[in-house]
Amino acid sequence: MTLDNYNFAGKKAIVRVDFNVPLDENGKITDDTRIRGALPTLKKILEDGGSLIIMSHMGKPKGKINPKFSLAQIKDDVAKALGRDVKFADDCANAGEAAANLKPGEVLLLENLRFYPEEEGKPVGIDKEDPAYDAAKKEMKERQKEFAKKLASYADAYVNDAFGTAHRKHASTAVIADYFDTDNKMLGYLMEKEVKAVDNILSDIKRPFTAIMGGSKVSTKIGIIENLMDKVDNLILCGGMTYTFAKAMGGKIGNSICEDDKLDLALDIMKKAKEKGVNLVLGSDCVAADAFSNDAHTQIVSCMDIPDGWEGLDAGPETQKAFADAIKGAKTILWNGPAGVFEFDNFTAGSRAIAEAIVEATNNGAFSLVGGGDSVACVNKFGLADEVSYVSTGGGALLEAIEGKILPGIAAIKGK
Ligand code: AMP
C-alpha cells in the first residue's frame, strides 16, 4: 500500500517517526529538521480525517526511563508544527485507552519507545560472552514481539516514516509490521523520498560517479568504501582517514588521528582501486595544527611529512583543488563525512570546497546526495543545503542502503 492510495478517514494510524532531535541543556530543540521532515505524512493522515498516534525514540536511554530523553519535552513543538493539540501518553506500552479515545483529527504522542528494552530487542545486563546470553536473547525477542503487538493494537494502519532507524530491526521499525496486512502498512513520504534518492544513486548511474567519504575513521566506513569501489569512477577519501593512508604509505603524520591496525586495510583499498580502475583521490597537503583547537597555530604541510607535535585537521589548498576537480565533472555524487574538523571554524575550508564543488556540479545537471549527520551539518553550516539534489536524514541507514543491504524497516513493509 502507498500513503497516497490510502484513505485514513475514520481510521487510526500509528506512525513511526524519527523525532530524535537534538536538545540543549534546557530541553529546547536546537534543530527541528526531523520534525519538519515528517510533517507531510502526519498532515496527510489528519487531513484525511484520521487519528494519529506518533511514536519515536530519542537518544539512548538503554531500556530505562530517563526524563532527559522524554518526548514530553517536544510535545508542544510537535503541536505547533501540526497546528493542533497533541495529547501525550507517558507509557508507550500502556496507551491503549488513550489511543481508543482518539477522535478523527486528534493526535497522541507516545513516550520514548526506548524506555522499554523490548524496542531494541537486545537483552540488558548480560554480557555477550555469558553462556546464558543466547537464552536471554531468545526470551527478549519474544518480549519484543509482544511489545510490537501491543503497539500495533492501537491502530488500524501502520506507517513507517523513520528512515534514520530503517536499518534497525526494532519493535516499532520492523516487527510491528507483522501485525498489519499488506493493505494497511506503508512507507511515509519522507521514507519514499529517501528510497528514491538511494535508487537514483544505485540504479541508472549517470557517469562519472564521484563518491566522497570523509569523517574520522576508515574502520566505520570500510563496508561502504568496498562496495562503492565497484560502482564509482572517482573515490575521494578525506578527513581523519587521510592519515591512516599516509602512514600506511610510509608517511610521517605527527599527532594526526590514525588507526594503526588499519594500515594494511588502507594499502588493500589502494590496491583494489587500482585493479578496478577507480581514480582514488587522497589528500596530498593538509592544514596542520599544533593543538586540537580552533585557535591552534597552523601551517600547510604535506600529508606525508607532518612535523612532530602537529596534526592534520583539514585538507590543504592543493588537496581542495584535486577534490573539487574530481567533483565538478561528475554527474552522480555521494558525500558522506567531512574533510576536516569542520566543527572548528578555522578548519572548514576542505569541507567547504567539497560542498561548493558539489553545488557547481549540481547546477550543471549532476544528481547529488549528501547524507550522514556531519556532512548534513556541513551543508547547513555553509547555507548550501538547498543547492544539492537531496539531503538524506539517514546516516547509518543511508550507508547500509547504498551498500546494497536490505533495510529491515523497508523490507517489513514492502517484502524482501
Ligand atoms: P565520523 O563520525 O566518522 O563520520 O566522523 C566525523 C568527525 O570526523 C567529525 O566530528 C570531524 O570533526 C572528524 N574529523 C574530520 N577530519 C578529522 C581530522 N583530520 N582529525 C580528527 N577528526 C577529524
Short mmCIF file of C-alpha atoms and ligand atoms in Angstrom, two decimals:
data_model
loop_
_atom_site.label_atom_id
_atom_site.label_comp_id
_atom_site.label_asym_id
_atom_site.label_seq_id
_atom_site.Cartn_x
_atom_site.Cartn_y
_atom_site.Cartn_z
CA MET A 1 0.00 0.00 0.00
CA THR A 2 1.12 3.57 -0.54
CA LEU A 3 0.26 6.59 1.55
CA ASP A 4 -1.30 8.37 -1.40
CA ASN A 5 -3.64 5.47 -2.10
CA TYR A 6 -4.85 5.12 1.46
CA ASN A 7 -7.81 7.00 2.88
CA PHE A 8 -7.36 7.47 6.61
CA ALA A 9 -10.87 8.84 7.21
CA GLY A 10 -12.20 7.32 10.42
CA LYS A 11 -9.05 5.21 10.84
CA LYS A 12 -6.33 5.27 13.44
CA ALA A 13 -2.78 5.33 12.12
CA ILE A 14 0.32 4.60 14.16
CA VAL A 15 3.32 6.31 12.60
CA ARG A 16 6.96 5.62 13.43
CA VAL A 17 8.86 8.87 13.00
CA ASP A 18 12.40 9.87 13.85
CA PHE A 19 11.93 12.65 16.40
CA ASN A 20 15.35 12.04 17.85
CA VAL A 21 16.00 15.78 17.70
CA PRO A 22 18.97 17.48 19.36
CA LEU A 23 18.06 19.32 22.60
CA ASP A 24 20.00 21.96 24.54
CA GLU A 25 20.62 21.74 28.29
CA ASN A 26 17.15 23.21 28.96
CA GLY A 27 15.41 20.59 26.83
CA LYS A 28 14.78 23.03 23.98
CA ILE A 29 15.07 21.77 20.40
CA THR A 30 18.15 23.14 18.61
CA ASP A 31 17.35 21.72 15.16
CA ASP A 32 13.81 20.70 14.17
CA THR A 33 14.68 19.32 10.71
CA ARG A 34 13.43 15.86 11.67
CA ILE A 35 10.07 17.12 12.86
CA ARG A 36 9.61 19.18 9.71
CA GLY A 37 10.64 16.16 7.65
CA ALA A 38 7.75 14.06 8.97
CA LEU A 39 5.06 16.73 8.59
CA PRO A 40 3.80 15.85 5.08
CA THR A 41 2.98 12.31 6.22
CA LEU A 42 1.41 13.36 9.51
CA LYS A 43 -0.66 16.08 7.85
CA LYS A 44 -1.95 13.76 5.13
CA ILE A 45 -3.36 11.41 7.79
CA LEU A 46 -5.00 14.23 9.73
CA GLU A 47 -6.36 15.95 6.62
CA ASP A 48 -7.94 12.67 5.50
CA GLY A 49 -9.81 12.66 8.82
CA GLY A 50 -7.70 10.01 10.53
CA SER A 51 -6.48 9.92 14.12
CA LEU A 52 -2.77 9.97 14.57
CA ILE A 53 -0.59 8.06 17.01
CA ILE A 54 3.03 9.20 16.78
CA MET A 55 5.87 7.07 18.12
CA SER A 56 9.62 7.65 18.19
CA HIS A 57 12.79 7.05 20.12
CA MET A 58 15.01 9.77 21.49
CA GLY A 59 18.65 9.29 22.47
CA LYS A 60 19.94 6.15 24.06
CA PRO A 61 18.11 5.56 27.36
CA LYS A 62 19.08 1.86 27.10
CA GLY A 63 15.73 0.40 28.08
CA LYS A 64 15.25 2.56 31.17
CA ILE A 65 13.02 5.53 31.91
CA ASN A 66 15.13 8.68 31.83
CA PRO A 67 13.50 12.14 31.88
CA LYS A 68 16.45 13.53 29.94
CA PHE A 69 15.17 11.60 26.92
CA SER A 70 11.45 12.16 27.46
CA LEU A 71 9.45 13.06 24.37
CA ALA A 72 7.23 15.18 26.64
CA GLN A 73 9.90 17.84 26.09
CA ILE A 74 8.97 18.17 22.43
CA LYS A 75 5.18 17.76 22.69
CA ASP A 76 4.50 21.49 22.33
CA ASP A 77 6.84 21.79 19.36
CA VAL A 78 5.05 18.93 17.62
CA ALA A 79 1.70 20.57 18.38
CA LYS A 80 2.93 23.86 16.93
CA ALA A 81 4.30 22.17 13.81
CA LEU A 82 1.00 20.33 13.25
CA GLY A 83 -1.13 23.32 14.21
CA ARG A 84 -3.24 21.29 16.62
CA ASP A 85 -3.30 19.96 20.17
CA VAL A 86 -1.24 16.90 20.96
CA LYS A 87 -2.11 14.51 23.78
CA PHE A 88 0.72 12.66 25.48
CA ALA A 89 0.88 9.02 26.63
CA ASP A 90 3.60 8.78 29.25
CA ASP A 91 3.82 4.99 28.92
CA CYS A 92 4.01 3.84 25.32
CA ALA A 93 3.20 0.23 26.23
CA ASN A 94 0.01 1.18 28.10
CA ALA A 95 -1.60 3.67 25.80
CA GLY A 96 -4.50 1.51 24.59
CA GLU A 97 -7.20 3.58 26.25
CA ALA A 98 -5.76 6.91 25.14
CA ALA A 99 -5.50 5.57 21.58
CA ALA A 100 -9.04 4.15 21.65
CA ASN A 101 -10.41 7.53 22.78
CA LEU A 102 -8.86 9.45 19.88
CA LYS A 103 -11.34 11.15 17.59
CA PRO A 104 -10.69 11.91 13.91
CA GLY A 105 -8.11 14.68 13.60
CA GLU A 106 -6.73 14.11 17.10
CA VAL A 107 -3.10 13.38 17.85
CA LEU A 108 -1.45 11.23 20.52
CA LEU A 109 2.32 11.28 21.04
CA LEU A 110 3.74 8.21 22.77
CA GLU A 111 6.61 8.41 25.26
CA ASN A 112 10.09 7.30 24.12
CA LEU A 113 9.94 3.73 22.81
CA ARG A 114 13.45 3.02 24.03
CA PHE A 115 12.37 3.37 27.66
CA TYR A 116 11.50 -0.28 27.05
CA PRO A 117 14.37 -2.70 26.23
CA GLU A 118 11.86 -4.59 24.07
CA GLU A 119 12.03 -1.81 21.47
CA GLU A 120 15.61 -2.64 20.50
CA GLY A 121 15.16 -6.28 21.49
CA LYS A 122 18.62 -6.67 22.99
CA PRO A 123 18.97 -8.40 26.36
CA VAL A 124 20.10 -6.00 29.08
CA GLY A 125 22.60 -6.56 31.85
CA ILE A 126 24.11 -9.68 30.33
CA ASP A 127 27.40 -9.98 28.52
CA LYS A 128 27.60 -11.49 25.03
CA GLU A 129 30.21 -13.93 26.33
CA ASP A 130 27.89 -15.19 29.08
CA PRO A 131 26.68 -18.77 28.40
CA ALA A 132 23.15 -17.65 29.26
CA TYR A 133 23.23 -14.90 26.60
CA ASP A 134 21.58 -16.87 23.81
CA ALA A 135 18.65 -17.87 26.01
CA ALA A 136 18.29 -14.27 27.23
CA LYS A 137 18.31 -13.07 23.64
CA LYS A 138 15.64 -15.54 22.65
CA GLU A 139 13.47 -14.51 25.55
CA MET A 140 13.92 -10.83 24.66
CA LYS A 141 12.92 -11.49 21.06
CA GLU A 142 9.66 -13.00 22.36
CA ARG A 143 9.11 -9.96 24.56
CA GLN A 144 9.86 -7.74 21.57
CA LYS A 145 7.07 -9.44 19.61
CA GLU A 146 4.61 -8.87 22.46
CA PHE A 147 5.65 -5.22 22.69
CA ALA A 148 5.26 -4.73 18.93
CA LYS A 149 1.86 -6.46 19.03
CA LYS A 150 0.75 -4.08 21.78
CA LEU A 151 1.77 -1.02 19.77
CA ALA A 152 0.04 -2.47 16.72
CA SER A 153 -3.18 -2.97 18.70
CA TYR A 154 -3.60 0.83 19.00
CA ALA A 155 -4.22 1.37 15.29
CA ASP A 156 -5.79 0.22 12.01
CA ALA A 157 -2.78 1.17 9.88
CA TYR A 158 0.98 1.37 10.31
CA VAL A 159 3.20 3.92 8.59
CA ASN A 160 6.97 3.94 8.83
CA ASP A 161 8.50 7.35 8.10
CA ALA A 162 11.69 6.95 10.14
CA PHE A 163 14.45 6.44 7.60
CA GLY A 164 17.13 7.16 10.22
CA THR A 165 16.27 3.89 12.00
CA ALA A 166 15.24 1.83 8.97
CA HIS A 167 18.44 -0.23 9.22
CA ARG A 168 17.37 -1.49 12.65
CA LYS A 169 15.06 -4.42 13.23
CA HIS A 170 13.34 -2.86 16.21
CA ALA A 171 9.81 -3.41 17.51
CA SER A 172 8.47 -0.14 16.10
CA THR A 173 10.51 -0.10 12.89
CA ALA A 174 10.04 -3.64 11.63
CA VAL A 175 8.49 -6.23 13.98
CA ILE A 176 5.24 -4.27 14.32
CA ALA A 177 4.63 -4.59 10.56
CA ASP A 178 3.91 -8.32 11.06
CA TYR A 179 0.68 -7.37 12.80
CA PHE A 180 -0.76 -5.47 9.83
CA ASP A 181 -1.77 -6.94 6.50
CA THR A 182 -0.22 -5.57 3.30
CA ASP A 183 -3.15 -3.24 2.65
CA ASN A 184 -2.71 -1.49 5.98
CA LYS A 185 1.02 -0.82 6.16
CA MET A 186 3.03 1.62 4.12
CA LEU A 187 6.07 3.86 3.95
CA GLY A 188 5.71 7.55 4.78
CA TYR A 189 6.52 10.30 2.28
CA LEU A 190 9.95 11.00 3.76
CA MET A 191 10.85 7.35 3.58
CA GLU A 192 9.62 7.17 -0.03
CA LYS A 193 11.82 10.14 -0.92
CA GLU A 194 14.85 8.56 0.75
CA VAL A 195 14.32 5.27 -1.04
CA LYS A 196 14.06 7.11 -4.35
CA ALA A 197 17.26 9.06 -3.69
CA VAL A 198 19.18 5.86 -2.94
CA ASP A 199 17.69 4.33 -6.07
CA ASN A 200 18.98 7.26 -8.08
CA ILE A 201 22.48 6.51 -6.82
CA LEU A 202 22.31 2.75 -7.26
CA SER A 203 20.43 2.22 -10.49
CA ASP A 204 20.94 4.00 -13.76
CA ILE A 205 24.11 5.75 -12.59
CA LYS A 206 24.99 8.76 -14.73
CA ARG A 207 28.77 8.90 -15.12
CA PRO A 208 31.18 9.97 -13.96
CA PHE A 209 30.15 8.96 -10.42
CA THR A 210 32.19 10.57 -7.64
CA ALA A 211 31.84 9.44 -4.03
CA ILE A 212 33.37 11.43 -1.19
CA MET A 213 33.88 9.58 2.05
CA GLY A 214 35.23 11.51 5.00
CA GLY A 215 34.91 11.58 8.75
CA SER A 216 37.24 10.39 11.42
CA LYS A 217 37.87 6.71 10.72
CA VAL A 218 38.29 4.29 7.88
CA SER A 219 37.07 1.37 10.02
CA THR A 220 33.49 2.64 10.26
CA LYS A 221 33.29 3.29 6.50
CA ILE A 222 35.02 0.20 5.17
CA GLY A 223 31.83 -1.62 4.15
CA ILE A 224 30.63 1.24 2.02
CA ILE A 225 34.09 2.02 0.61
CA GLU A 226 34.50 -1.56 -0.59
CA ASN A 227 31.03 -1.59 -2.04
CA LEU A 228 31.46 1.74 -3.81
CA MET A 229 34.64 0.53 -5.41
CA ASP A 230 32.52 -1.48 -7.85
CA LYS A 231 30.38 1.49 -8.76
CA VAL A 232 32.32 4.75 -8.77
CA ASP A 233 34.71 6.39 -11.20
CA ASN A 234 36.27 8.69 -8.59
CA LEU A 235 36.58 7.92 -4.90
CA ILE A 236 37.70 10.73 -2.63
CA LEU A 237 38.78 9.59 0.83
CA CYS A 238 39.28 12.50 3.19
CA GLY A 239 39.06 13.66 6.80
CA GLY A 240 40.81 11.77 9.56
CA MET A 241 41.31 8.62 7.49
CA THR A 242 43.78 10.55 5.29
CA TYR A 243 46.47 9.96 7.89
CA THR A 244 45.95 6.23 8.16
CA PHE A 245 46.62 6.10 4.40
CA ALA A 246 49.60 8.48 4.67
CA LYS A 247 51.17 6.38 7.42
CA ALA A 248 50.49 3.17 5.51
CA MET A 249 52.43 4.64 2.60
CA GLY A 250 55.36 5.36 4.89
CA GLY A 251 54.50 8.98 5.67
CA LYS A 252 55.24 10.89 8.88
CA ILE A 253 51.95 12.03 10.35
CA GLY A 254 52.87 13.69 13.67
CA ASN A 255 49.93 13.59 16.09
CA SER A 256 47.29 13.12 13.40
CA ILE A 257 44.45 10.74 14.07
CA CYS A 258 45.36 7.26 12.83
CA GLU A 259 44.10 3.70 13.09
CA ASP A 260 47.34 1.75 13.38
CA ASP A 261 45.55 -1.57 12.99
CA LYS A 262 44.09 -0.47 9.65
CA LEU A 263 47.32 0.27 7.77
CA ASP A 264 47.11 -2.96 5.77
CA LEU A 265 43.48 -2.27 5.05
CA ALA A 266 44.43 1.14 3.66
CA LEU A 267 47.02 -0.42 1.35
CA ASP A 268 44.47 -3.02 0.30
CA ILE A 269 41.95 -0.29 -0.60
CA MET A 270 44.60 1.43 -2.72
CA LYS A 271 45.41 -1.83 -4.48
CA LYS A 272 41.76 -2.62 -5.15
CA ALA A 273 41.13 0.86 -6.53
CA LYS A 274 43.97 0.34 -8.98
CA GLU A 275 42.71 -3.09 -10.01
CA LYS A 276 39.21 -1.79 -10.59
CA GLY A 277 40.31 1.34 -12.41
CA VAL A 278 38.87 3.65 -9.77
CA ASN A 279 40.51 7.05 -9.51
CA LEU A 280 41.30 7.18 -5.79
CA VAL A 281 41.86 10.75 -4.62
CA LEU A 282 43.65 11.14 -1.30
CA GLY A 283 44.80 14.32 0.42
CA SER A 284 48.29 15.47 -0.60
CA ASP A 285 48.61 18.53 1.63
CA CYS A 286 46.85 19.41 4.87
CA VAL A 287 46.27 22.18 7.36
CA ALA A 288 48.34 21.02 10.32
CA ALA A 289 47.66 22.41 13.79
CA ASP A 290 49.80 22.42 16.92
CA ALA A 291 46.77 21.53 19.07
CA PHE A 292 43.27 20.09 18.61
CA SER A 293 41.72 23.52 18.93
CA ASN A 294 40.13 26.17 16.75
CA ASP A 295 42.76 28.65 17.98
CA ALA A 296 45.79 26.45 17.32
CA HIS A 297 48.67 27.72 15.19
CA THR A 298 48.52 26.27 11.68
CA GLN A 299 50.76 25.56 8.72
CA ILE A 300 50.21 23.90 5.34
CA VAL A 301 52.35 20.78 5.04
CA SER A 302 52.48 17.57 3.03
CA CYS A 303 50.26 14.81 4.48
CA MET A 304 53.34 12.60 4.22
CA ASP A 305 55.54 14.90 6.29
CA ILE A 306 53.74 16.37 9.26
CA PRO A 307 56.13 17.73 11.91
CA ASP A 308 56.22 16.13 15.36
CA GLY A 309 53.70 17.73 17.69
CA TRP A 310 51.43 18.79 14.79
CA GLU A 311 48.28 17.12 13.47
CA GLY A 312 46.35 17.36 10.22
CA LEU A 313 42.92 18.85 10.87
CA ASP A 314 41.81 19.88 7.40
CA ALA A 315 42.55 19.42 3.71
CA GLY A 316 45.18 21.82 2.29
CA PRO A 317 44.71 24.06 -0.79
CA GLU A 318 46.27 21.64 -3.29
CA THR A 319 44.04 18.84 -1.97
CA GLN A 320 40.96 21.04 -2.07
CA LYS A 321 41.62 21.69 -5.75
CA ALA A 322 42.10 18.00 -6.51
CA PHE A 323 38.86 17.16 -4.70
CA ALA A 324 36.96 19.90 -6.50
CA ASP A 325 38.29 18.73 -9.87
CA ALA A 326 37.04 15.18 -9.24
CA ILE A 327 33.65 16.52 -8.19
CA LYS A 328 32.95 19.24 -10.73
CA GLY A 329 32.87 16.97 -13.77
CA ALA A 330 30.70 14.34 -12.08
CA LYS A 331 27.10 13.52 -12.98
CA THR A 332 26.37 11.47 -9.84
CA ILE A 333 27.74 12.49 -6.45
CA LEU A 334 27.53 10.96 -2.99
CA TRP A 335 29.02 12.75 0.03
CA ASN A 336 29.32 11.27 3.48
CA GLY A 337 31.69 12.65 6.11
CA PRO A 338 33.61 15.93 6.41
CA ALA A 339 37.12 16.62 5.07
CA GLY A 340 38.29 18.13 8.33
CA VAL A 341 37.28 19.09 11.84
CA PHE A 342 34.55 21.31 10.43
CA GLU A 343 33.14 21.96 13.91
CA PHE A 344 36.09 24.38 14.33
CA ASP A 345 35.51 27.41 12.09
CA ASN A 346 39.18 27.59 11.15
CA PHE A 347 39.16 24.05 9.75
CA THR A 348 36.15 24.14 7.45
CA ALA A 349 37.88 25.04 4.16
CA GLY A 350 38.24 21.45 2.92
CA SER A 351 34.61 20.58 3.58
CA ARG A 352 33.52 23.90 2.14
CA ALA A 353 35.49 23.28 -1.06
CA ILE A 354 33.74 19.93 -1.41
CA ALA A 355 30.29 21.41 -0.75
CA GLU A 356 30.85 24.24 -3.23
CA ALA A 357 32.10 21.89 -5.94
CA ILE A 358 29.02 19.69 -5.37
CA VAL A 359 26.76 22.70 -5.78
CA GLU A 360 28.54 23.65 -9.01
CA ALA A 361 28.19 20.11 -10.39
CA THR A 362 24.52 20.04 -9.34
CA ASN A 363 23.91 23.30 -11.19
CA ASN A 364 25.45 21.59 -14.22
CA GLY A 365 22.97 18.75 -14.05
CA ALA A 366 24.51 16.24 -11.61
CA PHE A 367 22.42 14.32 -9.08
CA SER A 368 24.00 14.94 -5.66
CA LEU A 369 23.13 13.12 -2.46
CA VAL A 370 24.51 14.33 0.86
CA GLY A 371 23.91 12.11 3.86
CA GLY A 372 25.12 11.38 7.36
CA GLY A 373 24.83 13.76 10.28
CA ASP A 374 28.16 15.52 9.84
CA SER A 375 28.00 16.20 6.11
CA VAL A 376 24.45 17.42 6.54
CA ALA A 377 25.66 19.70 9.35
CA CYS A 378 28.33 20.95 6.92
CA VAL A 379 25.94 21.89 4.11
CA ASN A 380 23.66 23.51 6.70
CA LYS A 381 26.59 25.45 8.18
CA PHE A 382 27.56 26.69 4.71
CA GLY A 383 23.94 27.52 3.81
CA LEU A 384 24.10 25.17 0.83
CA ALA A 385 21.55 22.51 1.81
CA ASP A 386 19.00 23.78 -0.72
CA GLU A 387 21.54 23.71 -3.52
CA VAL A 388 22.27 19.99 -3.63
CA SER A 389 19.82 17.47 -5.11
CA TYR A 390 18.97 15.62 -1.92
CA VAL A 391 19.94 15.82 1.75
CA SER A 392 19.29 12.50 3.46
CA THR A 393 18.10 12.23 7.05
CA GLY A 394 19.82 8.86 7.38
CA GLY A 395 23.38 8.24 8.48
CA GLY A 396 23.85 4.52 9.11
CA ALA A 397 20.63 3.69 7.24
CA LEU A 398 21.78 5.57 4.16
CA LEU A 399 25.17 3.89 4.11
CA GLU A 400 23.67 0.43 4.55
CA ALA A 401 21.16 1.08 1.78
CA ILE A 402 23.94 2.19 -0.55
CA GLU A 403 25.99 -0.83 0.45
CA GLY A 404 23.13 -2.75 -1.09
CA LYS A 405 21.82 -4.15 2.20
CA ILE A 406 18.11 -4.61 2.55
CA LEU A 407 16.88 -2.35 5.32
CA PRO A 408 14.62 -4.23 7.77
CA GLY A 409 12.30 -1.22 8.11
CA ILE A 410 11.62 -1.21 4.40
CA ALA A 411 11.57 -4.99 3.94
CA ALA A 412 8.97 -5.28 6.72
CA ILE A 413 6.57 -3.23 4.62
CA LYS A 414 7.49 -3.97 1.05
CA GLY A 415 8.55 -7.60 1.48
CA LYS A 416 12.06 -8.94 0.97
P1 AMP B 1 32.50 10.20 11.50
O1 AMP B 1 31.67 10.17 12.73
O2 AMP B 1 33.46 9.06 11.37
O3 AMP B 1 31.71 10.45 10.23
O4 AMP B 1 33.46 11.44 11.66
C1 AMP B 1 33.02 12.77 11.76
C2 AMP B 1 34.03 13.52 12.57
O5 AMP B 1 35.30 13.40 11.97
C3 AMP B 1 33.75 14.99 12.69
O6 AMP B 1 33.37 15.25 14.03
C4 AMP B 1 35.09 15.64 12.36
O7 AMP B 1 35.47 16.62 13.30
C5 AMP B 1 36.06 14.47 12.45
N1 AMP B 1 37.26 14.68 11.65
C6 AMP B 1 37.35 15.00 10.35
N2 AMP B 1 38.63 15.19 10.00
C7 AMP B 1 39.38 14.99 11.09
C8 AMP B 1 40.78 15.06 11.36
N3 AMP B 1 41.64 15.37 10.41
N4 AMP B 1 41.20 14.80 12.60
C9 AMP B 1 40.31 14.49 13.57
N5 AMP B 1 38.98 14.41 13.38
C10 AMP B 1 38.51 14.66 12.16
#
